Short mmCIF file of C-alpha atoms in Angstrom, two decimals:
data_model
loop_
_atom_site.label_atom_id
_atom_site.label_comp_id
_atom_site.label_asym_id
_atom_site.label_seq_id
_atom_site.Cartn_x
_atom_site.Cartn_y
_atom_site.Cartn_z
CA MET A 96 -32.22 17.60 54.52
CA ARG A 97 -31.72 14.17 56.11
CA GLN A 98 -30.19 12.87 52.85
CA SER A 99 -27.75 15.85 52.64
CA ARG A 100 -26.71 15.24 56.22
CA ARG A 101 -25.93 11.57 55.52
CA VAL A 102 -23.75 12.52 52.56
CA ALA A 103 -21.88 15.08 54.64
CA ILE A 104 -21.25 12.58 57.44
CA ALA A 105 -20.06 9.98 54.92
CA ALA A 106 -17.62 12.48 53.47
CA LEU A 107 -16.29 13.35 56.87
CA ILE A 108 -15.76 9.65 57.68
CA LEU A 109 -13.77 9.15 54.48
CA VAL A 110 -11.26 11.89 55.30
CA PRO A 111 -9.48 10.27 58.27
CA VAL A 112 -9.53 6.87 56.51
CA ILE A 113 -7.80 8.32 53.42
CA ALA A 114 -5.42 10.36 55.55
CA GLY A 115 -4.60 7.26 57.61
CA GLY A 116 -3.91 5.42 54.43
CA PHE A 117 -1.42 8.06 53.37
CA MET A 118 0.27 7.91 56.76
CA LEU A 119 0.52 4.13 56.59
CA GLN A 120 1.91 4.34 53.11
CA ALA A 121 4.47 6.95 54.09
CA SER A 122 5.53 4.85 57.08
CA ALA A 123 5.94 1.78 54.84
CA SER A 124 7.94 3.83 52.35
CA ARG A 125 10.27 5.05 55.12
CA ASP A 126 10.76 1.50 56.42
CA GLY A 127 11.45 0.17 52.90
CA ALA A 128 13.93 2.97 52.18
CA ARG A 129 15.69 2.31 55.44
CA LEU A 130 15.93 -1.43 54.69
CA LEU A 131 17.42 -0.75 51.24
CA ASP A 132 19.89 1.76 52.67
CA GLN A 133 20.99 -0.67 55.37
CA VAL A 134 21.51 -3.54 52.95
CA LEU A 135 23.45 -1.39 50.51
CA SER A 136 25.65 -0.11 53.36
CA LEU A 137 26.41 -3.57 54.70
CA VAL A 138 27.23 -5.00 51.30
CA SER A 139 29.43 -2.04 50.50
CA ASP A 140 31.32 -2.22 53.82
CA ARG A 141 31.29 -5.88 54.82
CA PHE A 142 30.90 -8.16 51.77
CA VAL A 143 33.92 -10.43 51.38
CA ASP A 144 34.83 -8.90 47.98
CA THR A 145 34.94 -5.20 47.27
CA VAL A 146 31.96 -4.05 45.20
CA ASP A 147 32.33 -0.89 43.19
CA ALA A 148 29.77 1.70 44.28
CA SER A 149 28.31 2.20 40.79
CA ALA A 150 28.11 -1.57 40.25
CA LEU A 151 26.38 -1.90 43.62
CA TYR A 152 23.61 0.49 42.69
CA GLU A 153 23.22 -1.15 39.24
CA LYS A 154 22.85 -4.58 40.87
CA ALA A 155 20.23 -3.19 43.22
CA ALA A 156 18.31 -1.66 40.31
CA ARG A 157 18.48 -4.91 38.34
CA GLY A 158 17.29 -6.85 41.34
CA LEU A 159 14.30 -4.53 41.69
CA VAL A 160 13.37 -4.96 38.02
CA LYS A 161 13.79 -8.72 38.23
CA GLU A 162 11.57 -8.93 41.30
CA LEU A 163 8.70 -7.38 39.32
CA ASN A 164 8.34 -10.92 37.96
CA ASP A 165 7.62 -9.50 34.51
CA PRO A 166 9.40 -11.23 31.60
CA TYR A 167 9.25 -8.03 29.52
CA SER A 168 10.66 -5.47 31.97
CA GLU A 169 14.41 -5.02 31.73
CA LEU A 170 17.16 -2.58 32.75
CA PHE A 171 19.41 -1.88 29.77
CA SER A 172 23.08 -0.97 30.19
CA PRO A 173 24.34 1.43 27.48
CA LYS A 174 25.61 -1.55 25.49
CA GLN A 175 22.40 -3.49 25.92
CA LEU A 176 20.43 -0.40 24.85
CA ARG A 177 22.46 -0.18 21.60
CA GLU A 178 21.69 -3.86 20.94
CA PHE A 179 17.96 -3.32 21.59
CA THR A 180 17.94 -0.32 19.25
CA THR A 181 19.67 -2.38 16.59
CA ARG A 182 17.14 -5.21 16.90
CA THR A 183 14.13 -2.94 16.63
CA GLY A 184 15.64 -0.46 14.14
CA GLY A 185 16.37 -2.88 11.41
CA ARG A 186 19.64 -1.15 10.45
CA TYR A 187 23.07 -1.44 12.03
CA GLY A 188 26.76 -1.14 11.23
CA GLY A 189 28.20 -4.62 10.83
CA VAL A 190 29.37 -7.28 8.39
CA GLY A 191 26.02 -8.87 7.38
CA MET A 192 25.86 -12.33 8.85
CA GLN A 193 23.59 -14.02 11.38
CA ILE A 194 25.40 -16.10 14.01
CA GLU A 195 24.25 -18.63 16.60
CA ASP A 196 25.80 -20.67 19.36
CA GLN A 197 26.10 -24.34 18.42
CA LYS A 198 27.35 -26.20 21.50
CA GLY A 199 29.87 -23.50 22.35
CA ASN A 200 30.90 -22.79 18.73
CA ILE A 201 29.87 -19.39 17.37
CA THR A 202 28.64 -20.39 13.92
CA VAL A 203 27.43 -18.46 10.90
CA SER A 204 23.84 -19.48 10.25
CA ARG A 205 23.00 -16.99 7.50
CA VAL A 206 24.89 -14.61 5.20
CA PHE A 207 22.80 -11.67 4.02
CA PRO A 208 23.05 -10.62 0.36
CA ASN A 209 25.01 -7.55 -0.79
CA THR A 210 26.98 -7.34 2.47
CA PRO A 211 30.69 -7.41 3.39
CA ALA A 212 30.25 -11.00 4.58
CA GLU A 213 28.85 -12.18 1.25
CA ARG A 214 31.54 -10.34 -0.69
CA ALA A 215 34.25 -11.93 1.49
CA GLY A 216 32.97 -15.43 0.70
CA VAL A 217 31.78 -16.26 4.22
CA ARG A 218 29.71 -19.47 4.25
CA GLU A 219 26.99 -20.77 6.44
CA GLY A 220 28.57 -23.21 8.91
CA ASP A 221 31.81 -21.26 9.24
CA ARG A 222 32.91 -20.91 12.87
CA ILE A 223 34.27 -17.63 14.25
CA VAL A 224 37.48 -18.54 16.17
CA PHE A 225 39.18 -15.12 16.45
CA VAL A 226 37.96 -11.52 16.42
CA ASP A 227 40.87 -9.13 15.95
CA THR A 228 43.58 -10.72 18.15
CA LEU A 229 41.19 -12.36 20.66
CA SER A 230 40.21 -16.02 20.70
CA THR A 231 36.49 -16.58 20.95
CA ALA A 232 36.87 -19.82 22.87
CA GLY A 233 34.38 -19.74 25.76
CA TRP A 234 32.73 -16.56 24.53
CA LYS A 235 29.03 -16.01 24.65
CA LEU A 236 27.10 -15.16 21.49
CA ALA A 237 26.55 -11.59 22.66
CA GLN A 238 30.29 -11.01 23.16
CA VAL A 239 31.07 -11.96 19.55
CA SER A 240 28.18 -9.88 18.29
CA ASP A 241 29.43 -6.83 20.20
CA TYR A 242 32.79 -7.06 18.46
CA LEU A 243 31.30 -7.47 14.99
CA ILE A 244 28.83 -4.57 15.28
CA GLY A 245 30.33 -1.09 15.05
CA THR A 246 30.41 2.19 13.20
CA PRO A 247 30.07 1.85 9.42
CA GLY A 248 33.45 2.40 7.75
CA THR A 249 35.49 0.98 10.59
CA GLN A 250 37.31 -2.33 10.24
CA VAL A 251 37.32 -5.65 12.10
CA ASN A 252 39.46 -8.70 11.58
CA VAL A 253 37.86 -12.15 11.88
CA ARG A 254 39.26 -15.67 11.50
CA PHE A 255 36.94 -18.50 10.49
CA ALA A 256 37.30 -22.23 10.91
CA ARG A 257 35.82 -24.20 8.03
CA ALA A 258 35.31 -27.97 7.87
CA GLY A 259 37.88 -29.55 5.57
CA VAL A 260 40.16 -26.47 5.61
CA PRO A 261 43.24 -27.06 7.89
CA GLN A 262 44.00 -23.39 8.57
CA ALA A 263 41.73 -20.67 9.89
CA ILE A 264 40.58 -18.30 7.14
CA PRO A 265 41.45 -14.63 7.89
CA VAL A 266 39.06 -11.88 6.66
CA ARG A 267 39.32 -8.14 7.16
CA PHE A 268 35.87 -6.57 7.04
CA THR A 269 34.94 -2.97 6.56
CA ARG A 270 31.70 -2.53 8.42
CA ALA A 271 28.75 -1.20 6.46
CA THR A 272 25.20 -0.17 7.17
CA ILE A 273 23.22 -3.39 7.12
CA HIS A 274 19.49 -3.42 6.49
CA ILE A 275 17.56 -6.52 7.62
CA PRO A 276 14.36 -6.52 5.59
CA ALA A 277 11.02 -7.00 7.28
CA VAL A 278 9.67 -8.41 4.01
CA PRO A 279 12.51 -10.34 2.26
CA TYR A 280 10.41 -10.90 -0.88
CA ALA A 281 6.81 -11.01 -2.09
CA ILE A 282 5.62 -13.42 -4.75
CA MET A 283 2.56 -14.49 -6.69
CA LEU A 284 1.53 -18.09 -6.05
CA ASP A 285 -0.78 -20.35 -8.03
CA GLY A 286 -3.99 -18.70 -9.21
CA LYS A 287 -2.90 -15.08 -8.63
CA ILE A 288 -2.57 -15.44 -4.86
CA GLY A 289 -0.11 -12.90 -3.44
CA TYR A 290 2.19 -14.13 -0.69
CA VAL A 291 3.91 -11.68 1.74
CA PRO A 292 6.24 -13.21 4.31
CA PHE A 293 6.48 -10.68 7.12
CA GLN A 294 9.29 -11.57 9.50
CA SER A 295 9.93 -8.57 11.79
CA PHE A 296 8.66 -5.15 12.96
CA ASN A 297 11.44 -2.69 12.32
CA GLU A 298 11.33 0.97 11.49
CA THR A 299 10.60 0.31 7.81
CA ALA A 300 8.18 -2.61 8.26
CA SER A 301 4.99 -0.77 7.26
CA GLU A 302 6.70 0.75 4.21
CA GLU A 303 7.86 -2.70 3.09
CA VAL A 304 4.48 -4.39 3.64
CA ARG A 305 2.66 -1.52 1.91
CA ALA A 306 5.04 -1.64 -1.10
CA ALA A 307 4.63 -5.41 -1.37
CA VAL A 308 0.82 -5.28 -1.24
CA GLN A 309 0.73 -2.42 -3.76
CA ARG A 310 2.90 -4.30 -6.23
CA LEU A 311 0.95 -7.55 -5.90
CA SER A 312 -2.32 -5.63 -6.29
CA ARG A 313 -1.01 -4.04 -9.53
CA GLU A 314 -0.05 -7.48 -10.76
CA GLY A 315 -3.64 -8.61 -10.36
CA ALA A 316 -3.64 -10.52 -7.04
CA ARG A 317 -7.12 -11.83 -6.35
CA GLY A 318 -6.19 -12.87 -2.81
CA LEU A 319 -3.40 -12.17 -0.32
CA VAL A 320 -1.57 -14.20 2.33
CA LEU A 321 0.21 -12.26 5.05
CA ASP A 322 2.53 -14.71 6.73
CA MET A 323 3.26 -13.66 10.35
CA ARG A 324 4.42 -17.03 11.63
CA ASP A 325 7.48 -16.72 13.87
CA ASN A 326 7.19 -12.92 13.83
CA PRO A 327 8.02 -11.83 17.41
CA GLY A 328 6.61 -8.30 17.08
CA GLY A 329 8.22 -4.95 17.79
CA ILE A 330 7.24 -1.32 17.35
CA LEU A 331 3.59 -0.46 18.18
CA ASP A 332 3.35 2.36 15.61
CA GLN A 333 4.38 -0.06 12.90
CA ALA A 334 1.65 -2.53 13.93
CA LEU A 335 -0.95 0.18 13.70
CA SER A 336 0.26 1.37 10.33
CA ILE A 337 0.33 -2.17 8.89
CA SER A 338 -3.27 -2.80 10.13
CA ASN A 339 -4.26 0.45 8.41
CA ILE A 340 -3.00 -0.98 5.05
CA PHE A 341 -6.11 -3.20 5.03
CA LEU A 342 -8.63 -1.21 7.08
CA ALA A 343 -10.61 1.92 6.25
CA GLU A 344 -9.78 5.30 7.76
CA ASN A 345 -11.18 5.85 11.25
CA SER A 346 -11.39 2.11 12.01
CA GLU A 347 -10.38 1.36 15.56
CA LEU A 348 -7.09 -0.59 15.57
CA ALA A 349 -6.29 -1.15 19.24
CA SER A 350 -6.45 0.55 22.64
CA VAL A 351 -3.94 0.67 25.50
CA ARG A 352 -4.88 0.97 29.14
CA GLY A 353 -2.31 1.76 31.82
CA ARG A 354 -2.35 2.77 35.49
CA GLY A 355 -3.40 6.28 36.31
CA ALA A 356 -4.05 7.31 32.72
CA ASP A 357 -7.03 7.50 30.39
CA PRO A 358 -7.23 4.72 27.79
CA GLN A 359 -5.47 5.50 24.51
CA ILE A 360 -7.52 4.49 21.49
CA TYR A 361 -5.73 4.16 18.17
CA TYR A 362 -7.55 4.64 14.86
CA ALA A 363 -6.63 4.20 11.20
CA ARG A 364 -5.49 7.57 9.96
CA GLU A 365 -4.10 6.77 6.54
CA LYS A 366 -5.66 5.79 3.26
CA PRO A 367 -5.61 1.94 2.99
CA VAL A 368 -4.04 0.12 0.10
CA THR A 369 -6.97 -2.29 -0.17
CA THR A 370 -10.10 -3.02 1.85
CA SER A 371 -11.52 -5.54 -0.60
CA ILE A 372 -8.90 -8.08 -1.69
CA PRO A 373 -9.57 -11.30 0.35
CA LEU A 374 -6.88 -11.72 2.98
CA VAL A 375 -5.58 -14.69 5.00
CA VAL A 376 -3.18 -14.15 7.93
CA LEU A 377 -1.00 -17.07 9.01
CA THR A 378 -0.11 -17.37 12.71
CA ASN A 379 1.63 -19.82 15.00
CA GLY A 380 2.86 -20.03 18.57
CA TYR A 381 5.67 -17.59 17.86
CA THR A 382 3.41 -14.89 16.41
CA ALA A 383 3.61 -12.36 19.22
CA SER A 384 3.03 -8.84 20.42
CA ALA A 385 2.77 -6.37 17.55
CA SER A 386 1.93 -9.26 15.18
CA GLU A 387 -1.02 -10.10 17.46
CA ILE A 388 -2.16 -6.45 17.32
CA VAL A 389 -2.34 -6.73 13.51
CA ALA A 390 -4.09 -10.14 13.61
CA GLY A 391 -6.54 -9.05 16.29
CA ALA A 392 -7.57 -5.84 14.49
CA LEU A 393 -8.08 -7.64 11.21
CA GLN A 394 -10.04 -10.47 12.86
CA ASP A 395 -12.31 -8.17 14.88
CA HIS A 396 -13.20 -6.15 11.77
CA ASP A 397 -13.78 -9.35 9.69
CA ARG A 398 -11.03 -8.14 7.37
CA ALA A 399 -8.89 -11.27 7.46
CA LEU A 400 -9.27 -14.96 7.98
CA ILE A 401 -6.77 -16.08 10.67
CA LEU A 402 -5.35 -19.52 9.88
CA GLY A 403 -2.72 -21.74 11.45
CA SER A 404 -2.15 -22.33 15.15
CA THR A 405 -2.77 -20.24 18.28
CA SER A 406 -0.50 -17.19 18.68
CA PHE A 407 1.92 -16.53 21.57
CA GLY A 408 -0.39 -14.37 23.73
CA LYS A 409 1.50 -11.17 24.62
CA GLY A 410 -1.02 -8.47 25.37
CA LEU A 411 1.30 -6.12 27.26
CA VAL A 412 2.85 -2.82 26.23
CA GLN A 413 6.33 -1.73 27.19
CA SER A 414 7.72 1.82 27.33
CA VAL A 415 11.44 2.66 27.24
CA PHE A 416 12.54 5.36 29.73
CA PRO A 417 15.99 6.96 29.20
CA LEU A 418 18.08 7.06 32.38
CA ASP A 419 21.28 8.84 33.38
CA GLY A 420 24.60 7.39 32.19
CA GLY A 421 23.20 5.95 28.98
CA TYR A 422 21.00 3.37 30.77
CA ALA A 423 17.34 2.83 29.98
CA LEU A 424 14.45 1.05 31.65
CA LYS A 425 12.10 -1.02 29.46
CA MET A 426 9.04 -1.57 31.61
CA THR A 427 5.53 -2.87 31.14
CA THR A 428 3.25 0.11 31.46
CA GLY A 429 -0.10 -1.13 30.13
CA LYS A 430 -2.20 -3.76 28.42
CA TRP A 431 -3.44 -3.50 24.88
CA TYR A 432 -6.91 -4.55 23.66
CA THR A 433 -8.29 -5.45 20.28
CA PRO A 434 -11.11 -3.29 18.82
CA SER A 435 -13.77 -5.60 20.28
CA GLY A 436 -12.23 -5.17 23.73
CA ARG A 437 -10.26 -8.42 23.98
CA SER A 438 -7.11 -8.76 26.03
CA ILE A 439 -5.04 -11.64 24.55
CA GLN A 440 -2.42 -11.78 27.32
CA LYS A 441 -1.65 -15.34 28.35
CA GLU A 442 -0.99 -15.89 32.08
CA ARG A 443 2.60 -16.80 32.78
CA ARG A 444 4.54 -17.35 35.99
CA LEU A 445 8.17 -17.25 37.08
CA THR A 446 9.70 -20.65 37.94
CA ALA A 447 12.42 -21.26 40.54
CA ASP A 448 15.08 -21.36 37.81
CA GLY A 449 14.07 -18.00 36.40
CA GLN A 450 12.05 -19.20 33.47
CA PHE A 451 8.61 -17.86 32.56
CA ILE A 452 6.10 -20.56 31.67
CA GLU A 453 2.43 -20.57 30.82
CA VAL A 454 0.07 -21.27 33.66
CA HIS A 455 -2.25 -23.11 31.27
CA PRO A 456 0.08 -24.55 28.63
CA ASP A 457 -2.61 -26.12 26.46
CA SER A 458 -3.34 -24.68 23.02
CA LEU A 459 -6.48 -22.92 24.30
CA GLU A 460 -8.40 -24.54 21.48
CA SER A 461 -10.03 -27.53 23.20
CA ASP A 462 -13.77 -27.23 23.64
CA SER A 463 -13.48 -27.01 27.42
CA ALA A 464 -10.80 -24.37 27.25
CA ARG A 465 -12.85 -22.21 24.84
CA ARG A 466 -15.94 -22.43 27.03
CA ALA A 467 -13.87 -20.96 29.88
CA ARG A 468 -12.68 -17.99 27.88
CA PRO A 469 -14.46 -14.64 27.54
CA VAL A 470 -16.49 -14.32 24.35
CA PHE A 471 -16.50 -11.23 22.11
CA LYS A 472 -18.09 -10.40 18.78
CA SER A 473 -16.55 -9.22 15.57
CA ASP A 474 -18.10 -6.45 13.46
CA GLY A 475 -20.10 -9.08 11.64
CA GLY A 476 -21.21 -10.91 14.74
CA ARG A 477 -18.72 -13.76 14.67
CA THR A 478 -17.49 -15.19 17.98
CA VAL A 479 -13.92 -14.28 18.82
CA TYR A 480 -12.17 -15.22 22.06
CA GLY A 481 -10.25 -13.24 24.63
CA GLY A 482 -8.34 -14.40 27.65
CA GLY A 483 -5.15 -15.54 25.98
CA ALA A 484 -3.70 -15.33 22.46
CA ILE A 485 -5.29 -15.02 19.02
CA SER A 486 -7.35 -18.10 18.19
CA PRO A 487 -7.30 -18.91 14.46
CA ASP A 488 -10.58 -19.00 12.59
CA ILE A 489 -9.30 -22.23 11.03
CA ILE A 490 -6.78 -24.35 12.96
CA VAL A 491 -4.32 -26.10 10.67
CA PRO A 492 -1.42 -27.86 12.44
CA LEU A 493 1.98 -27.99 10.77
CA ASP A 494 2.96 -31.22 9.14
CA THR A 495 5.40 -33.14 11.34
CA LEU A 496 8.34 -35.32 10.32
CA THR A 497 7.76 -39.07 10.07
CA THR A 498 9.43 -41.17 12.76
CA PRO A 499 12.31 -42.21 10.48
CA GLU A 500 12.83 -38.55 9.49
CA GLN A 501 12.89 -37.52 13.16
CA GLN A 502 15.48 -40.24 13.88
CA LEU A 503 17.73 -38.99 11.08
CA ALA A 504 17.36 -35.34 12.12
CA LYS A 505 18.25 -36.29 15.71
CA ALA A 506 21.30 -38.24 14.50
CA LEU A 507 22.47 -35.28 12.37
CA ALA A 508 22.00 -32.69 15.16
CA PRO A 509 25.49 -33.14 16.73
CA LYS A 510 27.07 -32.83 13.24
CA GLN A 511 25.54 -29.50 12.31
CA GLN A 512 28.75 -27.74 11.25
CA GLU A 513 29.86 -30.61 9.01
CA LEU A 514 26.36 -30.79 7.54
CA TYR A 515 26.20 -27.02 6.97
CA ILE A 516 29.55 -26.85 5.15
CA THR A 517 29.31 -30.13 3.26
CA LEU A 518 25.81 -29.38 2.00
CA TYR A 519 26.70 -25.80 1.11
CA ASP A 520 29.79 -26.80 -0.85
CA TYR A 521 28.05 -29.57 -2.72
CA ALA A 522 25.04 -27.34 -3.48
CA LEU A 523 27.40 -24.79 -5.00
CA GLU A 524 28.77 -27.49 -7.28
CA LEU A 525 25.29 -28.69 -8.25
CA LYS A 526 23.96 -25.16 -8.83
CA PRO A 527 24.98 -24.97 -12.56
CA SER A 528 23.32 -28.34 -13.24
CA VAL A 529 19.79 -27.25 -12.30
CA ALA A 530 18.06 -25.47 -15.20
CA SER A 531 14.73 -24.72 -13.57
CA PRO A 532 13.25 -24.33 -10.07
CA GLY A 533 11.32 -27.55 -10.51
CA PHE A 534 14.41 -29.76 -10.45
CA THR A 535 14.35 -33.08 -8.64
CA ILE A 536 17.02 -34.55 -6.36
CA GLN A 537 18.87 -37.36 -8.09
CA PRO A 538 19.69 -40.53 -6.13
CA ALA A 539 23.33 -40.07 -7.08
CA TRP A 540 23.35 -36.59 -5.47
CA ARG A 541 22.04 -38.10 -2.25
CA GLU A 542 24.69 -40.81 -2.29
CA GLU A 543 27.43 -38.29 -2.94
CA LEU A 544 26.28 -36.10 -0.03
CA LEU A 545 26.41 -39.11 2.30
CA ARG A 546 29.91 -39.99 1.09
CA ARG A 547 31.14 -36.46 1.66
CA LEU A 548 29.61 -36.34 5.13
CA GLN A 549 31.36 -39.59 6.04
CA ALA A 550 34.62 -38.20 4.63
CA ALA A 551 34.21 -35.07 6.78
CA GLY A 552 33.95 -37.28 9.90
CA ALA A 553 30.16 -37.07 10.22
CA THR A 554 29.32 -40.73 10.49
CA VAL A 555 25.68 -41.49 9.63
CA ASP A 556 23.99 -44.85 10.01
CA ARG A 557 23.06 -46.13 6.53
CA LYS A 558 19.68 -47.45 7.67
CA GLN A 559 18.80 -44.05 9.24
CA TRP A 560 19.90 -42.24 6.09
CA ASP A 561 17.74 -44.41 3.82
CA GLY A 562 14.77 -44.07 6.19
CA GLY A 563 14.95 -40.28 6.11
CA VAL A 564 15.37 -39.90 2.39
CA GLU A 565 12.55 -37.34 2.00
CA PHE A 566 14.11 -35.22 4.79
CA VAL A 567 17.49 -35.34 2.98
CA ASP A 568 15.87 -34.40 -0.33
CA ARG A 569 14.21 -31.37 1.28
CA LEU A 570 17.49 -30.22 2.78
CA MET A 571 19.30 -30.55 -0.53
CA GLY A 572 16.51 -29.13 -2.68
CA ASN A 573 16.03 -26.05 -0.53
CA ARG A 574 19.78 -25.36 -0.29
CA ILE A 575 20.37 -25.75 -4.04
CA ALA A 576 17.28 -23.69 -4.91
CA ARG A 577 18.35 -20.88 -2.56
CA LEU A 578 21.80 -20.68 -4.14
CA ALA A 579 20.56 -21.02 -7.69
CA PHE A 580 17.37 -19.01 -7.65
CA GLY A 581 17.00 -17.10 -4.32
CA ASP A 582 14.71 -17.15 -1.29
CA SER A 583 11.43 -16.71 -3.16
CA THR A 584 12.01 -19.77 -5.32
CA THR A 585 12.99 -21.77 -2.26
CA LYS A 586 9.63 -20.85 -0.76
CA ARG A 587 7.83 -22.12 -3.87
CA ARG A 588 9.53 -25.49 -3.36
CA GLU A 589 8.64 -25.53 0.33
CA ILE A 590 4.92 -25.02 -0.24
CA VAL A 591 4.38 -28.76 -0.82
CA ASP A 592 5.47 -29.29 2.80
CA ASP A 593 3.60 -26.24 4.24
CA ALA A 594 0.08 -27.41 5.09
CA GLN A 595 -0.93 -24.03 6.47
CA LEU A 596 0.05 -22.07 3.38
CA GLN A 597 -1.51 -24.73 1.11
CA LYS A 598 -4.80 -24.42 2.99
CA ALA A 599 -4.68 -20.60 2.70
CA VAL A 600 -4.16 -20.77 -1.05
CA GLU A 601 -6.94 -23.34 -1.40
CA LEU A 602 -9.43 -21.16 0.44
CA LEU A 603 -8.44 -18.01 -1.50
CA LYS A 604 -9.04 -19.85 -4.77
CA LYS A 605 -12.57 -20.71 -3.62
CA GLY A 606 -13.53 -17.37 -1.99
CA GLN A 607 -14.16 -14.38 -4.21
CA THR A 608 -14.64 -11.99 -1.27
CA GLN A 609 -13.66 -11.75 2.37
CA LYS A 610 -17.18 -12.73 3.31
CA ASP A 611 -16.80 -15.86 1.24
CA LEU A 612 -13.65 -16.74 3.13
CA LEU A 613 -15.29 -16.32 6.52
CA THR A 614 -18.26 -18.39 5.43
CA LEU A 615 -15.90 -21.13 4.28
CA ALA A 616 -14.16 -20.97 7.65
CA GLN A 617 -17.42 -21.41 9.56
CA ALA A 618 -18.40 -24.33 7.33
CA SER A 619 -14.99 -25.93 7.87
CA GLN A 620 -15.23 -25.62 11.65
CA SER A 621 -18.78 -26.91 11.80
CA HIS A 622 -17.89 -30.07 9.90
CA LYS A 623 -15.20 -31.05 12.40
#
């Protein structure tokens, strides 16, 4: 009786406290709404320049989103929403070239195969100087992109400046549906090791990865490398489906926890392609978001050996909410966790100049940093770490340029357009003279490239050029190979300079099973 009375009294005490909380919250809401209304009114009536009413409300909305101090929350205008949809969808109406801003010059950095740009003879290094009748001088990259992207079947006129060509080159494009592949190719490397470079999460990503793994499996792959270096992530459903390619049905893949909602737990629902072929996943500091979901699930279930360097550390989930007028709000609504319960979100803060930086910018792989991180266990009892990014099972740093090579690269940096065009043109000339992918760069080729660069006005110090000869040979070899034999052959040539991929292939040659790989990893780490 006495216990029941105490419970009843406690309940009665809670009522006014909670009610008071609601009253305080309501009062604060009224005060905040009044403040916002007053500021909007004063800006609308008294600011020195007239501000359009719709623009005023948009600025207020953008300010609110910015003050969330979340690098991933963003208010999209209708145009920005179309761009976001293009980036994540993998298909768009355009001309088929990748552009970048090189010191104020909008420059073609890649021409995609079987596109209007390729058919028109556009070259890497060409600068876009006019779009329709408008000069692009002073334009931002996004402005040029907006003009190039449009409805398939419509036309756009572009004029290109090319080094060594006195007049701008006019091209009339008919826009087409462009597909940017998530998996540009998949090849078999030495010793029946399948290699799948996975560069983006678009709407067809899981289909492309599945098809690549199925083909390599049919061809007798005894090991697989899934290369997710520099993959910034994307669509959550695609990440789950790709994890399912290697994990058995009903395996937990990830969970998402948000405010005011029950946790969502995602399981493998499809039949996997393979649960037995040994797998290595390559990661680096630009492996982020959806890529980390895949890496985390495979690591927790002991299904892949993670090799390379520490991933980016984005453990947040965003949702896109459609708004009136074609706007949309992309906002962080939860955190995702690996099957073992790890959050891999790295702590970041907003600086005074609006940049988000890591609070603890170290690699998270020093002994002291690891001891400070929460420890979790994989299915097989291996230690895996939470508290920021995916830690590789084997850390392999990328090879760096020698000091002379760095000096040459730095000297060539201001001459990128001349280098692009001169190297491209010369590689086209040399293309018929290379009979096989294993060709070697002749000293005479190197000398001729230098002569042409000098003739194009790109002065290069002779001593620096000779000191960076291996850097020059790689540039030439990769460019000629790509034109003569395609991207996959270029990758075969690059392997000699790719320490992470070399290590993955070496381990897969030694390990007959996934368990073998993980044992080799533990032995490798213990001998450090």
